Coordinates of C-alpha atoms in Angstrom, one line a residue:
Chain A
M19 CA 88.8 102.7 87.7
S20 CA 88.5 99.5 89.5
V21 CA 86.2 99.0 92.5
F22 CA 89.1 97.8 94.6
D23 CA 90.8 100.6 93.4
T24 CA 88.2 102.8 95.8
I25 CA 88.7 99.9 98.3
R26 CA 92.3 100.3 98.5
I27 CA 92.6 104.5 98.5
A28 CA 89.7 103.9 101.9
A29 CA 92.1 100.8 102.9
S30 CA 95.0 103.5 103.3
G31 CA 92.7 105.8 105.1
L32 CA 91.6 103.3 107.8
T33 CA 95.5 102.8 108.4
A34 CA 96.3 105.7 108.2
E35 CA 93.8 106.8 110.8
R36 CA 95.0 103.8 113.0
F37 CA 98.3 105.4 112.9
R38 CA 96.8 108.6 113.9
M39 CA 95.2 107.0 116.9
D40 CA 98.4 105.1 117.6
V41 CA 100.0 108.3 117.8
A42 CA 97.2 110.1 120.1
A43 CA 97.2 106.8 122.2
S44 CA 100.9 107.6 122.6
N45 CA 101.0 111.0 123.7
L46 CA 97.9 110.6 126.0
A47 CA 99.9 107.4 127.7
N48 CA 103.2 109.0 127.7
S49 CA 101.6 112.4 128.9
R50 CA 104.0 111.7 132.0
S51 CA 106.7 110.1 130.9
T52 CA 109.8 111.9 132.1
R53 CA 112.3 109.5 130.0
S54 CA 112.3 108.3 127.0
S55 CA 114.8 105.5 125.0
A56 CA 115.4 108.7 122.6
G57 CA 117.0 110.1 125.8
G58 CA 115.3 113.2 128.1
V59 CA 111.8 113.9 128.8
Y60 CA 108.8 112.1 126.2
Q61 CA 108.4 114.3 123.2
P62 CA 104.9 114.9 121.8
T63 CA 104.3 113.8 117.9
A64 CA 101.5 114.4 115.7
P65 CA 101.8 112.3 112.6
V66 CA 102.6 113.6 109.0
F67 CA 100.4 111.9 106.2
E68 CA 101.7 111.8 102.1
A69 CA 98.9 111.8 99.4
L70 CA 99.9 109.4 97.0
P71 CA 98.8 108.6 93.6
M72 CA 97.0 104.6 94.3
S73 CA 95.2 104.3 90.7
P74 CA 95.6 104.8 87.5
D75 CA 93.1 107.9 86.8
G76 CA 95.0 109.6 89.6
A77 CA 92.7 108.9 92.5
Q78 CA 95.6 109.1 95.5
G79 CA 95.7 107.0 98.9
V80 CA 97.4 108.4 102.2
A81 CA 100.3 106.9 103.7
A82 CA 101.6 107.9 107.1
V83 CA 105.3 108.9 106.4
G84 CA 106.1 110.0 110.1
V85 CA 105.8 112.0 113.1
T86 CA 106.8 115.8 114.0
P87 CA 107.6 116.9 117.4
I88 CA 104.8 119.2 118.6
G89 CA 104.0 120.9 121.9
G90 CA 105.5 123.7 123.6
D91 CA 108.2 123.6 126.4
P92 CA 108.5 121.2 128.8
I93 CA 106.7 121.9 131.7
K94 CA 109.1 121.7 135.5
V95 CA 107.6 120.7 137.9
Y96 CA 109.1 121.1 141.7
D97 CA 109.6 117.6 142.9
P98 CA 112.9 117.0 144.7
T99 CA 112.4 113.2 145.6
H100 CA 111.4 112.2 142.4
P101 CA 114.4 110.1 140.7
D102 CA 113.9 111.9 137.4
A103 CA 114.8 115.8 139.2
D104 CA 117.6 117.8 138.1
A105 CA 120.3 119.5 140.7
K106 CA 117.8 121.9 141.5
G107 CA 115.0 119.7 142.2
F108 CA 113.2 120.8 138.8
V109 CA 111.0 117.2 137.1
T110 CA 110.2 117.9 133.3
Y111 CA 107.3 116.2 132.3
P112 CA 105.9 116.4 128.4
D113 CA 104.0 119.0 127.8
V114 CA 101.5 117.3 125.8
D115 CA 98.2 118.4 125.9
A116 CA 95.0 116.5 126.5
A117 CA 92.3 117.9 125.3
A118 CA 93.7 118.5 121.6
Q119 CA 94.5 114.7 121.8
M120 CA 91.3 113.4 122.7
T121 CA 90.2 116.1 119.6
D122 CA 92.2 114.5 117.5
L123 CA 91.2 111.1 118.6
M124 CA 87.9 112.0 118.1
G125 CA 88.6 113.0 114.6
A126 CA 90.6 110.1 113.8
S127 CA 87.4 107.7 115.2
R128 CA 85.1 109.3 112.6
S129 CA 87.7 109.4 109.8
Y130 CA 88.3 105.6 110.0
S131 CA 84.4 105.5 110.0
M132 CA 83.6 107.8 107.0
N133 CA 86.4 105.4 105.4
A134 CA 85.0 102.6 106.5
T135 CA 81.4 104.2 104.6
V136 CA 83.5 104.2 101.4
T137 CA 84.7 100.8 101.5
Q138 CA 80.5 100.0 102.2
A139 CA 80.2 101.7 99.1
A140 CA 82.4 100.0 96.5
K141 CA 81.6 96.5 98.2
Q142 CA 77.5 97.6 97.4
S143 CA 78.3 99.0 94.3
A144 CA 80.5 95.8 93.1
L145 CA 77.2 93.6 94.1
D146 CA 75.2 96.0 92.1
A147 CA 76.7 95.5 89.4
I148 CA 76.7 91.5 89.6
E149 CA 73.4 91.5 90.0
L150 CA 73.3 93.4 86.5
G151 CA 74.1 90.3 85.3
R152 CA 71.6 88.0 86.9
Chain B
M3 CA 91.2 80.0 107.8
S4 CA 89.4 76.8 106.6
G5 CA 86.2 79.0 105.7
V6 CA 88.5 80.6 102.8
S7 CA 90.4 77.4 102.6
A8 CA 86.8 76.4 101.5
I9 CA 86.5 79.6 99.4
G10 CA 90.0 77.8 97.3
G11 CA 88.1 75.1 96.8
I12 CA 85.5 76.2 94.9
S13 CA 87.5 78.6 92.7
S14 CA 88.6 75.4 91.8
I15 CA 85.3 73.9 91.2
L16 CA 84.8 77.0 89.2
R17 CA 87.7 76.3 87.5
S18 CA 86.8 72.8 86.1
T19 CA 83.2 74.1 85.5
V20 CA 84.9 76.8 82.8
D21 CA 86.7 73.9 81.6
A22 CA 83.8 71.7 81.3
V23 CA 82.1 74.3 79.5
G24 CA 85.2 75.4 77.3
G25 CA 85.4 71.1 76.5
A26 CA 81.5 70.9 75.9
G27 CA 82.2 74.1 73.6
A28 CA 84.6 72.6 71.3
A29 CA 82.8 68.8 71.2
G30 CA 79.6 71.1 70.6
G31 CA 81.7 73.2 68.0
A32 CA 82.8 69.4 66.4
T33 CA 79.5 68.1 66.4
A34 CA 78.0 71.3 64.7
S35 CA 80.7 71.5 62.0
A36 CA 79.8 67.8 61.2
T37 CA 76.5 68.2 61.2
V38 CA 76.8 71.8 58.9
G39 CA 79.2 71.0 56.7
G40 CA 77.5 67.8 55.5
G41 CA 74.6 70.0 54.2
T42 CA 74.4 72.9 52.0
I43 CA 74.6 75.6 54.4
A44 CA 78.3 76.7 55.0
P45 CA 79.7 76.6 58.7
A46 CA 78.3 78.7 60.5
T47 CA 81.1 81.0 62.5
P48 CA 80.1 80.8 65.6
A49 CA 80.6 77.3 65.7
G50 CA 83.9 77.6 64.9
G51 CA 84.7 80.0 67.2
I52 CA 83.5 77.6 70.2
G53 CA 85.4 75.1 68.5
S54 CA 88.5 77.8 68.9
I55 CA 88.4 78.8 72.6
G56 CA 87.4 74.9 73.8
G57 CA 91.1 74.4 74.4
V58 CA 91.7 77.7 76.4
G59 CA 90.3 76.8 79.8
S60 CA 92.3 74.1 80.5
S61 CA 95.6 76.2 79.5
P62 CA 94.7 79.9 80.4
D63 CA 98.4 81.0 79.5
A64 CA 98.3 79.3 76.1
S65 CA 98.9 82.2 73.4
S66 CA 98.0 80.1 70.4
S67 CA 94.2 81.4 70.8
G68 CA 94.9 85.7 71.2
N69 CA 92.6 87.0 73.9
S70 CA 89.6 85.1 73.4
F71 CA 87.3 84.6 75.8
L72 CA 88.0 82.0 77.8
D73 CA 91.2 82.9 78.1
A74 CA 90.1 86.2 79.6
I75 CA 88.1 83.6 81.8
G76 CA 90.9 82.2 82.7
N77 CA 93.0 84.8 83.8
A78 CA 90.0 86.0 86.0
L79 CA 89.7 82.7 88.0
G80 CA 94.2 82.7 88.1
E81 CA 93.2 86.7 89.4
L82 CA 90.5 85.6 92.0
N83 CA 92.7 82.6 93.0
T84 CA 95.6 85.0 93.9
Q85 CA 93.0 87.4 96.0
V86 CA 91.7 84.1 97.7
N87 CA 95.3 82.9 98.6
G88 CA 96.3 86.5 100.0
A89 CA 93.3 86.5 102.1
D90 CA 93.6 83.1 103.4
T91 CA 97.3 84.4 103.6
A92 CA 96.3 87.7 105.7
M93 CA 93.6 85.7 107.9
A94 CA 96.8 83.2 109.0
S95 CA 98.8 85.8 109.8
F96 CA 96.8 87.7 111.6
A97 CA 95.4 84.7 113.5
A98 CA 99.1 83.5 114.7
G99 CA 99.7 87.1 115.9
G100 CA 101.6 88.7 112.9
S101 CA 101.0 92.4 112.4
A102 CA 98.6 92.5 109.9
D103 CA 95.6 95.4 110.8
I104 CA 91.9 94.1 111.2
H105 CA 90.2 96.0 108.3
T106 CA 93.6 94.7 106.1
V107 CA 93.0 91.1 106.7
M108 CA 88.9 92.1 106.3
L109 CA 89.1 94.4 102.7
D110 CA 91.1 91.1 101.8
L111 CA 88.6 89.0 102.3
Q112 CA 85.9 91.3 100.9
Q113 CA 87.8 91.5 98.0
A114 CA 88.8 87.6 97.1
S115 CA 84.3 87.4 98.3
I116 CA 83.2 90.6 95.4
G117 CA 85.6 88.4 93.0
L118 CA 84.6 85.0 94.0
K119 CA 81.0 86.2 93.8
T120 CA 81.7 87.8 89.9
G121 CA 83.1 84.9 89.5
I122 CA 80.1 82.6 90.3
A123 CA 77.9 85.1 88.5
V124 CA 80.2 84.0 85.4
R125 CA 79.9 81.1 85.8
D126 CA 76.5 81.4 86.0
K127 CA 76.1 82.8 83.2
L128 CA 78.1 80.0 80.9
L129 CA 76.4 77.6 82.5
E130 CA 73.1 79.2 81.3
A131 CA 74.5 79.2 77.9
Y132 CA 75.5 76.3 77.8
Q133 CA 72.2 74.5 78.9
E134 CA 70.6 77.0 76.1
L135 CA 72.7 75.2 73.3
M136 CA 72.2 71.8 74.6
R137 CA 68.6 72.8 74.7
I138 CA 68.9 73.3 70.8
Q139 CA 66.6 70.6 68.5
V140 CA 69.0 69.1 65.7

């Protein structure tokens, strides 16, 4: 296994955790979005990750394959003056769990650091290996 | 970007160094076999070996000499060049506002840097061996 395989696997983890942060940021940013490009209220999502063989010896990296909808039913708030209020005067807000999203954000941030540490370790091993030749 | 271009420059210097060592190896090999051939001692195999790998540095894709050491060096240098160019491209696209992640650019740079350090370590070893040969009293 090449040291670059380790770096590539950790890099895939970095990319995946960045994606997880993107998703959390999207959910938090849209916690009050009453309309979306897909039509209707914003749908909170969670990332879906897939293990991906990345090395000849079977070590696997990770790839983000998409998102899946999360959260319960949208929250209905009575506000007849809102432009997106329905016939009965209720506005539909997405059910974003801010605490859960913040926890996920912290997890993503820590995981990103872990993967960064792995790349540092791989780099240091490579440099140590070069030192062997001196 | 200019820093990485400089690395590309170093890589070409590295290649020419290996070419030079390869050429010197060929010259040394020829001298050695001529000297030894004149005497009663049979030509030493290492001299023949050095002669056979002499021309490889300049043409790493030459298949005539098989998998010699300098073949491997040539391929490794080609790989190194690809890495450095890849890092250059990634950095250029990032600087131009591309969608590349910071960590992708940094890891590309890091890989190129590790590859370059390996190349330099190998070059140092080659030069050391070459200078060791040049110090031989005839």
